mmCIF file of C-alpha atoms in Angstrom:
data_model
loop_
_atom_site.group_PDB
_atom_site.id
_atom_site.type_symbol
_atom_site.label_atom_id
_atom_site.label_comp_id
_atom_site.label_asym_id
_atom_site.label_seq_id
_atom_site.Cartn_x
_atom_site.Cartn_y
_atom_site.Cartn_z
ATOM 1 C CA MET A 1 2.532 38.563 9.880
ATOM 2 C CA ARG A 2 4.887 41.508 10.470
ATOM 3 C CA ARG A 3 7.882 40.668 12.626
ATOM 4 C CA THR A 4 10.369 43.236 13.967
ATOM 5 C CA LYS A 5 13.552 42.874 15.924
ATOM 6 C CA SER A 6 13.355 44.304 19.426
ATOM 7 C CA PRO A 7 16.479 45.973 20.819
ATOM 8 C CA ARG A 8 18.730 44.023 23.137
ATOM 9 C CA GLY A 9 18.110 44.630 26.819
ATOM 10 C CA ALA A 10 14.810 44.580 28.640
ATOM 11 C CA GLY A 11 12.793 43.812 25.536
ATOM 12 C CA ALA A 12 15.042 40.950 24.531
ATOM 13 C CA GLY A 13 14.934 39.556 28.039
ATOM 14 C CA ARG A 14 11.150 39.633 28.026
ATOM 15 C CA SER A 15 10.912 37.764 24.776
ATOM 16 C CA ARG A 16 13.327 35.045 25.811
ATOM 17 C CA VAL A 17 11.656 34.474 29.167
ATOM 18 C CA ALA A 18 7.965 34.752 28.398
ATOM 19 C CA GLY A 19 7.597 36.144 24.917
ATOM 20 C CA CYS A 20 7.300 32.905 22.934
ATOM 21 C CA ALA A 21 4.168 32.562 20.842
ATOM 22 C CA LEU A 22 0.948 32.259 22.833
ATOM 23 C CA LEU A 23 -0.884 29.244 21.419
ATOM 24 C CA ALA A 24 -4.531 28.363 21.343
ATOM 25 C CA ILE A 25 -5.232 24.725 20.638
ATOM 26 C CA ALA A 26 -8.746 23.838 19.545
ATOM 27 C CA LEU A 27 -10.005 20.315 19.124
ATOM 28 C CA GLY A 28 -13.701 19.873 18.444
ATOM 29 C CA ALA A 29 -15.557 20.406 21.687
ATOM 30 C CA GLY A 30 -12.298 20.911 23.548
ATOM 31 C CA VAL A 31 -9.268 19.172 25.018
ATOM 32 C CA ALA A 32 -8.703 17.989 28.554
ATOM 33 C CA GLY A 33 -5.834 16.497 30.490
ATOM 34 C CA CYS A 34 -3.182 18.806 29.017
ATOM 35 C CA SER A 35 -0.623 20.401 31.306
ATOM 36 C CA SER A 36 3.066 21.134 31.529
ATOM 37 C CA ASP A 37 3.503 18.767 34.502
ATOM 38 C CA GLY A 38 5.991 16.053 33.743
ATOM 39 C CA ASP A 39 6.998 17.657 30.454
ATOM 40 C CA PRO A 40 9.868 15.413 29.224
ATOM 41 C CA LEU A 41 11.406 18.376 27.409
ATOM 42 C CA ALA A 42 11.548 20.614 30.468
ATOM 43 C CA ALA A 43 15.254 19.991 30.903
ATOM 44 C CA GLU A 44 16.013 20.744 27.276
ATOM 45 C CA PRO A 45 17.498 24.152 26.329
ATOM 46 C CA TYR A 46 14.198 25.571 25.061
ATOM 47 C CA ASP A 47 12.212 28.607 26.116
ATOM 48 C CA ALA A 48 8.968 26.658 26.434
ATOM 49 C CA ALA A 49 5.800 28.226 25.092
ATOM 50 C CA ASP A 50 3.988 27.799 28.396
ATOM 51 C CA ARG A 51 1.081 30.154 27.831
ATOM 52 C CA ILE A 52 -1.374 27.653 26.341
ATOM 53 C CA SER A 53 -5.123 28.039 26.074
ATOM 54 C CA PHE A 54 -7.793 25.886 24.504
ATOM 55 C CA GLY A 55 -10.472 27.026 22.120
ATOM 56 C CA GLY A 56 -13.987 25.651 22.441
ATOM 57 C CA SER A 57 -15.555 24.155 25.534
ATOM 58 C CA VAL A 58 -14.155 21.223 27.482
ATOM 59 C CA GLU A 59 -16.656 18.425 27.888
ATOM 60 C CA THR A 60 -17.523 17.289 31.381
ATOM 61 C CA ASP A 61 -16.117 13.810 30.784
ATOM 62 C CA GLY A 62 -12.776 15.279 29.780
ATOM 63 C CA GLU A 63 -12.748 13.778 26.287
ATOM 64 C CA ALA A 64 -12.381 15.592 22.971
ATOM 65 C CA ASP A 65 -14.532 14.999 19.900
ATOM 66 C CA PRO A 66 -12.482 12.941 17.399
ATOM 67 C CA ASP A 67 -14.719 13.956 14.520
ATOM 68 C CA LYS A 68 -13.637 17.596 14.608
ATOM 69 C CA PRO A 69 -10.254 18.934 13.457
ATOM 70 C CA LEU A 70 -7.338 19.882 15.653
ATOM 71 C CA GLU A 71 -6.115 23.465 15.348
ATOM 72 C CA VAL A 72 -3.084 25.206 16.842
ATOM 73 C CA VAL A 73 -2.983 29.013 16.707
ATOM 74 C CA ALA A 74 -0.192 31.472 17.549
ATOM 75 C CA GLU A 75 -1.909 34.293 19.441
ATOM 76 C CA ASP A 76 1.221 36.416 19.864
ATOM 77 C CA SER A 77 1.553 38.557 16.722
ATOM 78 C CA ASP A 78 5.325 38.716 17.187
ATOM 79 C CA GLY A 79 5.771 34.949 17.327
ATOM 80 C CA ARG A 80 5.118 32.068 14.988
ATOM 81 C CA ILE A 81 4.707 28.314 14.963
ATOM 82 C CA THR A 82 7.623 26.496 13.328
ATOM 83 C CA ASP A 83 6.583 22.863 13.708
ATOM 84 C CA VAL A 84 3.728 20.698 14.984
ATOM 85 C CA THR A 85 3.697 16.926 15.365
ATOM 86 C CA VAL A 86 0.709 14.968 16.596
ATOM 87 C CA VAL A 87 0.951 11.250 17.320
ATOM 88 C CA ASP A 88 -1.159 8.774 19.287
ATOM 89 C CA ALA A 89 0.010 6.118 21.719
ATOM 90 C CA SER A 90 0.243 3.477 18.974
ATOM 91 C CA GLY A 91 2.511 5.658 16.830
ATOM 92 C CA ARG A 92 -0.064 6.919 14.327
ATOM 93 C CA HIS A 93 0.676 10.435 13.085
ATOM 94 C CA VAL A 94 -1.919 13.069 12.270
ATOM 95 C CA THR A 95 -1.149 14.943 9.071
ATOM 96 C CA GLY A 96 -1.586 18.689 8.955
ATOM 97 C CA GLU A 97 -0.846 21.959 7.227
ATOM 98 C CA LEU A 98 1.141 24.877 8.614
ATOM 99 C CA ALA A 99 0.338 28.375 7.356
ATOM 100 C CA ALA A 100 3.179 30.059 5.478
ATOM 101 C CA ASP A 101 3.398 32.818 8.106
ATOM 102 C CA GLY A 102 3.397 30.340 10.984
ATOM 103 C CA SER A 103 0.199 31.786 12.469
ATOM 104 C CA ARG A 104 -1.725 28.498 12.619
ATOM 105 C CA TRP A 105 -1.631 24.758 11.988
ATOM 106 C CA HIS A 106 -4.618 22.494 11.382
ATOM 107 C CA SER A 107 -5.031 18.752 10.960
ATOM 108 C CA THR A 108 -5.825 17.327 7.527
ATOM 109 C CA SER A 109 -6.416 13.699 8.522
ATOM 110 C CA PRO A 110 -9.045 12.448 10.963
ATOM 111 C CA LEU A 111 -8.343 11.640 14.571
ATOM 112 C CA ALA A 112 -9.107 8.216 15.987
ATOM 113 C CA ALA A 113 -11.719 7.664 18.669
ATOM 114 C CA GLY A 114 -10.653 6.292 22.030
ATOM 115 C CA ALA A 115 -7.033 7.374 21.538
ATOM 116 C CA ARG A 116 -4.513 9.371 23.550
ATOM 117 C CA TYR A 117 -2.564 11.948 21.554
ATOM 118 C CA THR A 118 0.641 13.845 22.190
ATOM 119 C CA VAL A 119 1.077 17.248 20.536
ATOM 120 C CA ARG A 120 4.552 18.756 20.189
ATOM 121 C CA VAL A 121 4.560 22.418 19.206
ATOM 122 C CA SER A 122 7.709 24.361 18.356
ATOM 123 C CA THR A 123 7.628 28.175 18.229
ATOM 124 C CA GLU A 124 9.912 31.099 17.580
ATOM 125 C CA ASP A 125 9.651 34.630 18.960
ATOM 126 C CA GLU A 126 10.559 37.894 17.234
ATOM 127 C CA ASP A 127 14.232 37.468 18.206
ATOM 128 C CA GLY A 128 14.396 33.922 16.870
ATOM 129 C CA ALA A 129 14.404 32.362 20.337
ATOM 130 C CA PRO A 130 12.897 28.861 20.193
ATOM 131 C CA GLY A 131 9.952 27.656 22.246
ATOM 132 C CA ARG A 132 8.688 24.130 22.744
ATOM 133 C CA LYS A 133 5.598 22.653 24.361
ATOM 134 C CA VAL A 134 4.310 19.102 24.779
ATOM 135 C CA LEU A 135 0.584 18.596 25.349
ATOM 136 C CA THR A 136 -1.593 15.512 25.675
ATOM 137 C CA PHE A 137 -5.300 14.864 25.182
ATOM 138 C CA THR A 138 -7.678 11.950 24.785
ATOM 139 C CA THR A 139 -10.550 11.493 22.323
ATOM 140 C CA ALA A 140 -13.966 10.065 23.119
ATOM 141 C CA LYS A 141 -14.501 6.336 22.789
ATOM 142 C CA PRO A 142 -15.867 4.939 19.517
ATOM 143 C CA SER A 143 -19.585 5.068 18.859
ATOM 144 C CA THR A 144 -21.638 2.018 17.981
ATOM 145 C CA ALA A 145 -20.972 2.532 14.260
ATOM 146 C CA GLU A 146 -20.140 -0.501 12.128
ATOM 147 C CA ARG A 147 -16.464 -1.445 12.198
ATOM 148 C CA LEU A 148 -14.527 -1.440 8.932
ATOM 149 C CA THR A 149 -11.812 -4.091 9.024
ATOM 150 C CA VAL A 150 -9.197 -5.025 6.438
ATOM 151 C CA ALA A 151 -8.016 -8.519 5.490
ATOM 152 C CA PHE A 152 -4.595 -8.387 3.860
ATOM 153 C CA GLY A 153 -3.326 -10.906 1.318
ATOM 154 C CA PRO A 154 -1.866 -13.060 -0.038
ATOM 155 C CA GLY A 155 -1.003 -14.641 3.338
ATOM 156 C CA ALA A 156 2.244 -14.963 5.233
ATOM 157 C CA GLY A 157 5.025 -16.692 3.317
ATOM 158 C CA THR A 158 7.651 -16.247 0.619
ATOM 159 C CA TYR A 159 6.576 -15.201 -2.870
ATOM 160 C CA GLY A 160 7.984 -14.155 -6.197
ATOM 161 C CA VAL A 161 8.758 -10.518 -6.992
ATOM 162 C CA GLY A 162 5.535 -10.097 -8.990
ATOM 163 C CA GLN A 163 3.154 -10.770 -6.095
ATOM 164 C CA PRO A 164 0.827 -7.802 -5.423
ATOM 165 C CA LEU A 165 -0.506 -7.099 -1.953
ATOM 166 C CA THR A 166 -4.276 -7.178 -1.546
ATOM 167 C CA ALA A 167 -6.616 -5.506 0.933
ATOM 168 C CA GLU A 168 -10.194 -6.754 1.298
ATOM 169 C CA LEU A 169 -12.561 -4.390 3.148
ATOM 170 C CA SER A 170 -15.389 -5.711 5.319
ATOM 171 C CA ALA A 171 -17.779 -3.096 3.894
ATOM 172 C CA PRO A 172 -17.931 -1.174 0.611
ATOM 173 C CA VAL A 173 -16.458 2.318 0.415
ATOM 174 C CA ARG A 174 -17.562 4.324 -2.636
ATOM 175 C CA ASP A 175 -17.131 8.009 -1.833
ATOM 176 C CA PRO A 176 -13.733 9.340 -3.064
ATOM 177 C CA ALA A 177 -13.070 11.316 0.124
ATOM 178 C CA GLN A 178 -13.869 8.299 2.285
ATOM 179 C CA ARG A 179 -11.652 6.116 0.116
ATOM 180 C CA ALA A 180 -8.828 8.577 0.732
ATOM 181 C CA VAL A 181 -9.308 8.191 4.502
ATOM 182 C CA VAL A 182 -9.076 4.408 4.155
ATOM 183 C CA GLU A 183 -6.128 4.430 1.771
ATOM 184 C CA ARG A 184 -4.041 6.764 3.932
ATOM 185 C CA ALA A 185 -4.429 4.271 6.756
ATOM 186 C CA LEU A 186 -3.075 1.291 4.790
ATOM 187 C CA LYS A 187 0.664 1.403 5.415
ATOM 188 C CA VAL A 188 3.190 -0.576 3.378
ATOM 189 C CA GLU A 189 6.887 -0.778 4.242
ATOM 190 C CA SER A 190 9.554 -2.830 2.533
ATOM 191 C CA THR A 191 13.218 -3.586 3.093
ATOM 192 C CA PRO A 192 14.903 -2.703 0.752
ATOM 193 C CA ALA A 193 12.656 0.333 0.437
ATOM 194 C CA VAL A 194 10.589 0.872 -2.707
ATOM 195 C CA SER A 195 7.718 3.234 -3.445
ATOM 196 C CA GLY A 196 4.347 2.071 -4.665
ATOM 197 C CA THR A 197 0.651 2.813 -4.379
ATOM 198 C CA TRP A 198 -2.759 1.240 -3.905
ATOM 199 C CA TYR A 199 -5.263 0.727 -6.713
ATOM 200 C CA TRP A 200 -9.005 0.480 -6.004
ATOM 201 C CA VAL A 201 -10.122 -2.619 -7.917
ATOM 202 C CA ASP A 202 -13.693 -2.162 -6.679
ATOM 203 C CA ASP A 203 -15.553 -0.824 -3.630
ATOM 204 C CA ARG A 204 -14.117 -3.489 -1.342
ATOM 205 C CA LYS A 205 -10.775 -4.531 -2.797
ATOM 206 C CA LEU A 206 -7.436 -2.765 -3.279
ATOM 207 C CA HIS A 207 -4.175 -4.010 -4.763
ATOM 208 C CA TYR A 208 -0.726 -2.582 -4.014
ATOM 209 C CA ARG A 209 2.369 -2.809 -6.206
ATOM 210 C CA PRO A 210 5.557 -0.823 -6.794
ATOM 211 C CA ARG A 211 6.360 0.779 -10.135
ATOM 212 C CA ASP A 212 8.599 -2.187 -10.968
ATOM 213 C CA TYR A 213 8.650 -5.640 -9.420
ATOM 214 C CA TRP A 214 9.585 -6.032 -5.762
ATOM 215 C CA PRO A 215 13.291 -6.425 -4.997
ATOM 216 C CA ALA A 216 14.552 -9.973 -4.539
ATOM 217 C CA HIS A 217 14.839 -11.144 -0.921
ATOM 218 C CA ALA A 218 12.767 -8.248 0.390
ATOM 219 C CA THR A 219 10.676 -8.121 3.552
ATOM 220 C CA ILE A 220 7.318 -6.423 3.028
ATOM 221 C CA GLY A 221 4.933 -5.415 5.800
ATOM 222 C CA VAL A 222 1.408 -4.055 5.495
ATOM 223 C CA ARG A 223 -0.832 -2.831 8.299
ATOM 224 C CA SER A 224 -3.909 -0.717 8.923
ATOM 225 C CA THR A 225 -3.966 2.351 11.167
ATOM 226 C CA LEU A 226 -7.695 2.771 10.606
ATOM 227 C CA GLU A 227 -8.812 1.614 14.046
ATOM 228 C CA GLY A 228 -11.077 4.215 15.660
ATOM 229 C CA VAL A 229 -10.977 6.530 12.627
ATOM 230 C CA LYS A 230 -14.297 7.770 11.239
ATOM 231 C CA VAL A 231 -14.923 6.820 7.609
ATOM 232 C CA ASN A 232 -18.529 8.010 7.461
ATOM 233 C CA ASP A 233 -21.490 8.432 9.839
ATOM 234 C CA ARG A 234 -22.145 4.701 10.011
ATOM 235 C CA LEU A 235 -18.634 3.345 9.549
ATOM 236 C CA ARG A 236 -15.547 3.578 11.721
ATOM 237 C CA GLY A 237 -12.281 1.706 11.445
ATOM 238 C CA GLY A 238 -11.812 -1.513 13.407
ATOM 239 C CA ARG A 239 -8.801 -3.595 14.374
ATOM 240 C CA SER A 240 -7.103 -5.464 11.509
ATOM 241 C CA GLU A 241 -4.298 -7.992 11.551
ATOM 242 C CA PRO A 242 -1.031 -6.905 9.892
ATOM 243 C CA LEU A 243 0.770 -9.067 7.346
ATOM 244 C CA THR A 244 4.429 -9.680 6.540
ATOM 245 C CA ILE A 245 5.620 -11.463 3.415
ATOM 246 C CA ARG A 246 9.021 -12.008 1.862
ATOM 247 C CA THR A 247 10.252 -12.351 -1.678
ATOM 248 C CA GLY A 248 12.657 -14.958 -2.980
ATOM 249 C CA ASP A 249 14.892 -14.776 -6.017
ATOM 250 C CA ARG A 250 13.832 -12.633 -8.959
ATOM 251 C CA VAL A 251 12.467 -15.325 -11.301
ATOM 252 C CA ILE A 252 10.942 -14.183 -14.598
ATOM 253 C CA ALA A 253 9.829 -16.559 -17.342
ATOM 254 C CA VAL A 254 9.325 -15.036 -20.796
ATOM 255 C CA THR A 255 7.433 -16.970 -23.454
ATOM 256 C CA ASP A 256 7.951 -15.845 -27.052
ATOM 257 C CA ALA A 257 4.903 -17.336 -28.776
ATOM 258 C CA ALA A 258 6.261 -16.565 -32.251
ATOM 259 C CA ALA A 259 9.620 -18.226 -31.516
ATOM 260 C CA HIS A 260 7.942 -21.098 -29.582
ATOM 261 C CA ARG A 261 10.417 -20.641 -26.741
ATOM 262 C CA LEU A 262 10.224 -20.001 -23.005
ATOM 263 C CA THR A 263 13.299 -18.433 -21.366
ATOM 264 C CA VAL A 264 13.719 -18.396 -17.592
ATOM 265 C CA TYR A 265 15.790 -15.703 -15.879
ATOM 266 C CA LYS A 266 16.923 -15.867 -12.272
ATOM 267 C CA ASN A 267 18.227 -12.665 -10.724
ATOM 268 C CA ASP A 268 18.566 -11.256 -14.262
ATOM 269 C CA GLU A 269 20.652 -14.161 -15.567
ATOM 270 C CA GLU A 270 19.312 -16.624 -18.122
ATOM 271 C CA ILE A 271 19.209 -20.109 -16.604
ATOM 272 C CA LYS A 272 17.193 -22.166 -19.110
ATOM 273 C CA ARG A 273 15.560 -22.114 -22.559
ATOM 274 C CA ILE A 274 12.645 -24.460 -23.134
ATOM 275 C CA PRO A 275 10.924 -25.294 -26.449
ATOM 276 C CA VAL A 276 7.174 -24.804 -26.049
ATOM 277 C CA THR A 277 3.878 -24.672 -27.867
ATOM 278 C CA THR A 278 1.255 -22.002 -27.149
ATOM 279 C CA GLY A 279 -2.332 -21.365 -28.220
ATOM 280 C CA LYS A 280 -3.314 -22.163 -31.789
ATOM 281 C CA PRO A 281 -5.558 -19.884 -33.887
ATOM 282 C CA GLY A 282 -8.860 -19.371 -32.117
ATOM 283 C CA PHE A 283 -7.310 -20.287 -28.754
ATOM 284 C CA GLU A 284 -4.396 -17.838 -28.622
ATOM 285 C CA THR A 285 -2.480 -17.499 -25.367
ATOM 286 C CA ARG A 286 -2.938 -14.161 -23.628
ATOM 287 C CA ASN A 287 -0.110 -11.659 -23.997
ATOM 288 C CA GLY A 288 1.300 -9.722 -21.104
ATOM 289 C CA VAL A 289 2.462 -10.296 -17.565
ATOM 290 C CA LYS A 290 0.854 -12.954 -15.392
ATOM 291 C CA VAL A 291 1.801 -14.114 -11.912
ATOM 292 C CA VAL A 292 2.029 -17.698 -10.708
ATOM 293 C CA LEU A 293 -1.135 -18.413 -8.704
ATOM 294 C CA ALA A 294 -0.610 -22.032 -7.696
ATOM 295 C CA LYS A 295 1.213 -25.249 -8.546
ATOM 296 C CA GLU A 296 -0.752 -28.455 -9.057
ATOM 297 C CA ARG A 297 1.165 -31.730 -9.341
ATOM 298 C CA LEU A 298 -1.734 -33.356 -11.186
ATOM 299 C CA VAL A 299 -4.816 -31.578 -12.493
ATOM 300 C CA ARG A 300 -7.780 -32.787 -14.506
ATOM 301 C CA MET A 301 -8.322 -30.523 -17.524
ATOM 302 C CA ARG A 302 -11.696 -30.572 -19.259
ATOM 303 C CA SER A 303 -12.592 -28.553 -22.323
ATOM 304 C CA THR A 304 -16.074 -27.811 -20.998
ATOM 305 C CA THR A 305 -14.556 -25.507 -18.359
ATOM 306 C CA VAL A 306 -13.335 -23.151 -21.099
ATOM 307 C CA GLY A 307 -16.473 -23.233 -23.210
ATOM 308 C CA ILE A 308 -15.648 -26.101 -25.583
ATOM 309 C CA ALA A 309 -18.627 -28.404 -25.977
ATOM 310 C CA GLU A 310 -18.200 -32.018 -24.908
ATOM 311 C CA GLY A 311 -17.912 -34.357 -27.882
ATOM 312 C CA SER A 312 -16.807 -31.632 -30.282
ATOM 313 C CA GLU A 313 -13.654 -31.889 -32.378
ATOM 314 C CA GLU A 314 -11.757 -29.689 -29.896
ATOM 315 C CA SER A 315 -13.021 -31.319 -26.711
ATOM 316 C CA TYR A 316 -10.654 -32.964 -24.225
ATOM 317 C CA ASP A 317 -10.678 -34.523 -20.755
ATOM 318 C CA MET A 318 -7.292 -35.552 -19.365
ATOM 319 C CA ASP A 319 -4.993 -35.570 -16.348
ATOM 320 C CA VAL A 320 -2.054 -33.201 -16.731
ATOM 321 C CA GLU A 321 1.173 -33.273 -14.732
ATOM 322 C CA PHE A 322 3.297 -30.459 -13.307
ATOM 323 C CA ALA A 323 0.720 -27.742 -13.937
ATOM 324 C CA THR A 324 1.680 -24.189 -12.937
ATOM 325 C CA ARG A 325 -1.464 -22.019 -12.885
ATOM 326 C CA VAL A 326 -1.319 -18.406 -14.128
ATOM 327 C CA THR A 327 -5.034 -17.566 -14.565
ATOM 328 C CA TRP A 328 -8.144 -18.639 -12.686
ATOM 329 C CA SER A 329 -9.866 -19.404 -15.980
ATOM 330 C CA GLY A 330 -7.488 -22.287 -16.614
ATOM 331 C CA GLU A 331 -4.294 -21.109 -18.283
ATOM 332 C CA TYR A 332 -1.269 -23.119 -17.148
ATOM 333 C CA VAL A 333 2.329 -23.858 -17.962
ATOM 334 C CA HIS A 334 2.282 -27.650 -17.941
ATOM 335 C CA ALA A 335 3.558 -30.958 -19.271
ATOM 336 C CA ALA A 336 2.200 -31.779 -22.738
ATOM 337 C CA PRO A 337 3.900 -34.996 -23.886
ATOM 338 C CA TRP A 338 1.337 -35.389 -26.681
ATOM 339 C CA SER A 339 2.648 -32.257 -28.452
ATOM 340 C CA VAL A 340 6.424 -32.738 -28.104
ATOM 341 C CA GLY A 341 6.767 -32.906 -31.881
ATOM 342 C CA SER A 342 5.328 -29.392 -32.207
ATOM 343 C CA GLN A 343 7.151 -27.813 -29.282
ATOM 344 C CA GLY A 344 9.672 -25.313 -30.547
ATOM 345 C CA TYR A 345 8.050 -25.286 -34.006
ATOM 346 C CA ASP A 346 4.289 -24.700 -33.914
ATOM 347 C CA ASN A 347 1.465 -23.495 -31.666
ATOM 348 C CA VAL A 348 -1.105 -26.262 -31.207
ATOM 349 C CA SER A 349 -2.488 -25.862 -27.652
ATOM 350 C CA HIS A 350 -5.839 -24.543 -26.450
ATOM 351 C CA GLY A 351 -4.173 -21.557 -24.770
ATOM 352 C CA CYS A 352 -1.768 -23.096 -22.265
ATOM 353 C CA VAL A 353 2.002 -23.159 -22.604
ATOM 354 C CA GLY A 354 2.953 -26.800 -23.172
ATOM 355 C CA MET A 355 6.362 -28.448 -22.845
ATOM 356 C CA SER A 356 7.907 -31.857 -22.289
ATOM 357 C CA THR A 357 7.299 -33.624 -18.994
ATOM 358 C CA ASP A 358 10.940 -33.233 -17.923
ATOM 359 C CA ASP A 359 10.921 -29.507 -18.699
ATOM 360 C CA ALA A 360 7.559 -29.042 -17.005
ATOM 361 C CA LYS A 361 8.861 -30.746 -13.853
ATOM 362 C CA TRP A 362 11.944 -28.503 -13.882
ATOM 363 C CA PHE A 363 9.753 -25.409 -14.297
ATOM 364 C CA PHE A 364 7.343 -26.619 -11.592
ATOM 365 C CA ASP A 365 10.237 -27.138 -9.165
ATOM 366 C CA THR A 366 11.896 -23.809 -10.027
ATOM 367 C CA VAL A 367 9.054 -21.295 -9.728
ATOM 368 C CA ARG A 368 6.937 -20.273 -6.747
ATOM 369 C CA GLU A 369 3.707 -18.331 -6.258
ATOM 370 C CA GLY A 370 4.247 -14.701 -7.214
ATOM 371 C CA ASP A 371 6.892 -15.379 -9.857
ATOM 372 C CA VAL A 372 6.422 -13.611 -13.183
ATOM 373 C CA VAL A 373 5.292 -15.412 -16.340
ATOM 374 C CA LYS A 374 5.237 -13.101 -19.342
ATOM 375 C CA VAL A 375 3.952 -13.895 -22.843
ATOM 376 C CA GLU A 376 4.864 -11.839 -25.886
ATOM 377 C CA ASN A 377 4.321 -12.016 -29.639
ATOM 378 C CA SER A 378 1.073 -13.959 -29.342
ATOM 379 C CA ALA A 379 -1.961 -13.088 -31.444
ATOM 380 C CA GLY A 380 -4.066 -13.224 -28.279
ATOM 381 C CA ALA A 381 -5.478 -10.340 -26.277
ATOM 382 C CA THR A 382 -3.575 -8.853 -23.336
ATOM 383 C CA MET A 383 -4.112 -10.396 -19.921
ATOM 384 C CA GLU A 384 -6.833 -8.489 -18.068
ATOM 385 C CA PRO A 385 -5.509 -6.620 -15.000
ATOM 386 C CA PHE A 386 -8.045 -7.965 -12.492
ATOM 387 C CA GLY A 387 -10.508 -10.776 -12.000
ATOM 388 C CA ASN A 388 -8.609 -13.620 -13.657
ATOM 389 C CA GLY A 389 -5.450 -13.672 -11.589
ATOM 390 C CA TYR A 390 -2.834 -10.964 -11.155
ATOM 391 C CA GLY A 391 -2.580 -8.947 -14.341
ATOM 392 C CA ASP A 392 -1.725 -5.833 -12.323
ATOM 393 C CA TRP A 393 1.590 -5.310 -14.110
ATOM 394 C CA ASN A 394 -0.169 -4.855 -17.456
ATOM 395 C CA LEU A 395 -1.263 -1.371 -16.389
ATOM 396 C CA ASP A 396 1.401 1.270 -16.964
ATOM 397 C CA TRP A 397 2.507 3.286 -13.951
ATOM 398 C CA PRO A 398 0.484 6.486 -14.631
ATOM 399 C CA THR A 399 -2.664 4.390 -15.091
ATOM 400 C CA TRP A 400 -1.930 2.488 -11.905
ATOM 401 C CA GLN A 401 -1.424 5.713 -9.965
ATOM 402 C CA ALA A 402 -4.742 7.015 -11.284
ATOM 403 C CA GLY A 403 -6.429 4.101 -9.508
ATOM 404 C CA SER A 404 -5.452 5.558 -6.134
ATOM 405 C CA ALA A 405 -7.888 7.661 -4.123
ATOM 406 C CA LEU A 406 -5.065 10.011 -3.180
ATOM 407 C CA THR A 407 -3.998 12.898 -5.341
ATOM 408 C CA PRO A 408 -0.440 12.147 -6.570
ATOM 409 C CA GLY A 409 2.015 13.591 -4.076
ATOM 410 C CA THR A 410 -0.466 13.920 -1.206
ATOM 411 C CA ALA A 411 0.881 11.058 0.853
ATOM 412 C CA GLN A 412 4.516 11.763 -0.036
ATOM 413 C CA ASN A 413 4.591 15.554 0.215
ATOM 414 C CA PRO A 414 8.114 16.397 1.538
ATOM 415 C CA ALA A 415 6.956 19.363 3.605
ATOM 416 C CA GLU A 416 4.247 17.260 5.198
ATOM 417 C CA GLN A 417 6.701 14.461 5.902
ATOM 418 C CA ALA A 418 9.047 16.957 7.560
ATOM 419 C CA ARG A 419 6.268 18.133 9.858
ATOM 420 C CA LEU A 420 5.368 14.552 10.746
ATOM 421 C CA ARG A 421 8.895 13.354 11.415
ATOM 422 C CA PRO A 422 9.247 12.425 15.115
ATOM 423 C CA GLN A 423 11.356 14.860 17.075
ATOM 424 C CA THR A 424 14.396 13.600 18.954
ATOM 425 C CA ALA A 425 15.701 15.077 22.154
#
């Protein structure tokens, strides 16, 4: 767009009084209920862009179609749009793209049904004089489509720094574009702030983790802004309950299977070394990072649950004390008084990490759900990332990012964030 400076005098006066960019705002079948009456910015030192028109036809019920994009166009060839923010009454922002020449802006994320939106448009005329306009519109109420809700996990409480967040969808979402709509609506905030991303475990389940473990003593909130948003022709977002969890101390237990030793670190300081025994040949303990799933004061362990035939030489059936579970298939850190003579010297277990009863009680009392239990130097395979507990941390960061439905950088684009940042008076 060619822009020229007009000479000072009559021309300059015209531009500063009425020459701000003429805007056309198009939203699906149209927008209703938008006027300059009660504009909260009227008293601000702006030359408001008050010549506003709407593209498309306005429906008789005064509601706009939420399934069609929002577009803002500068109709004055000597003016340009400098900023657009669109937010609904619940604080949900609509993402968008602004043309390099400032001639138009269009939304890139879907609008919600049954919502009231506020559009703030900033303009600049050929002399650089600023214009500002605030508009409002409502979208039609949701159709009878199925509601997609999200159940967040693990549940309110305090966890270790290795605890991933989970999101369970009420219906499967397979299409990549539809997954992107869902994922953009799942908002995670933490204090202290860290960056992370979601990983699609399957069509219904997502996990969220940062690049490294969560900070100690953090507050982490997760919520869905999907309500009213169209996912596909038969599926629209429903209301979902938010979740807040907290983390405790940074507790990491590292088992060196070759050295037969478990070392516990708290907030990066070593606090205890424990002689242990791990899985013997044929029953090797899994390598890699696991996360504490539960603590069981007394648990009955039977060999048949891990595929060992009853009555065979390797079979067992016993009550075990102070059992800290790290896989759903039955791997624990637990008391093993029968193998004290081998602890610190040899690996004789069926895959669990065994220690004395006193040490097991100390470990049981020290760790909480979400704490990290890492095994290294075992001849076993690496802990699977999903399906047998939380092996999420065994995927490197690039692989984890590849499990997101969003192109890297899409959700964190600085220019986009600048356009979405709420304006202050």
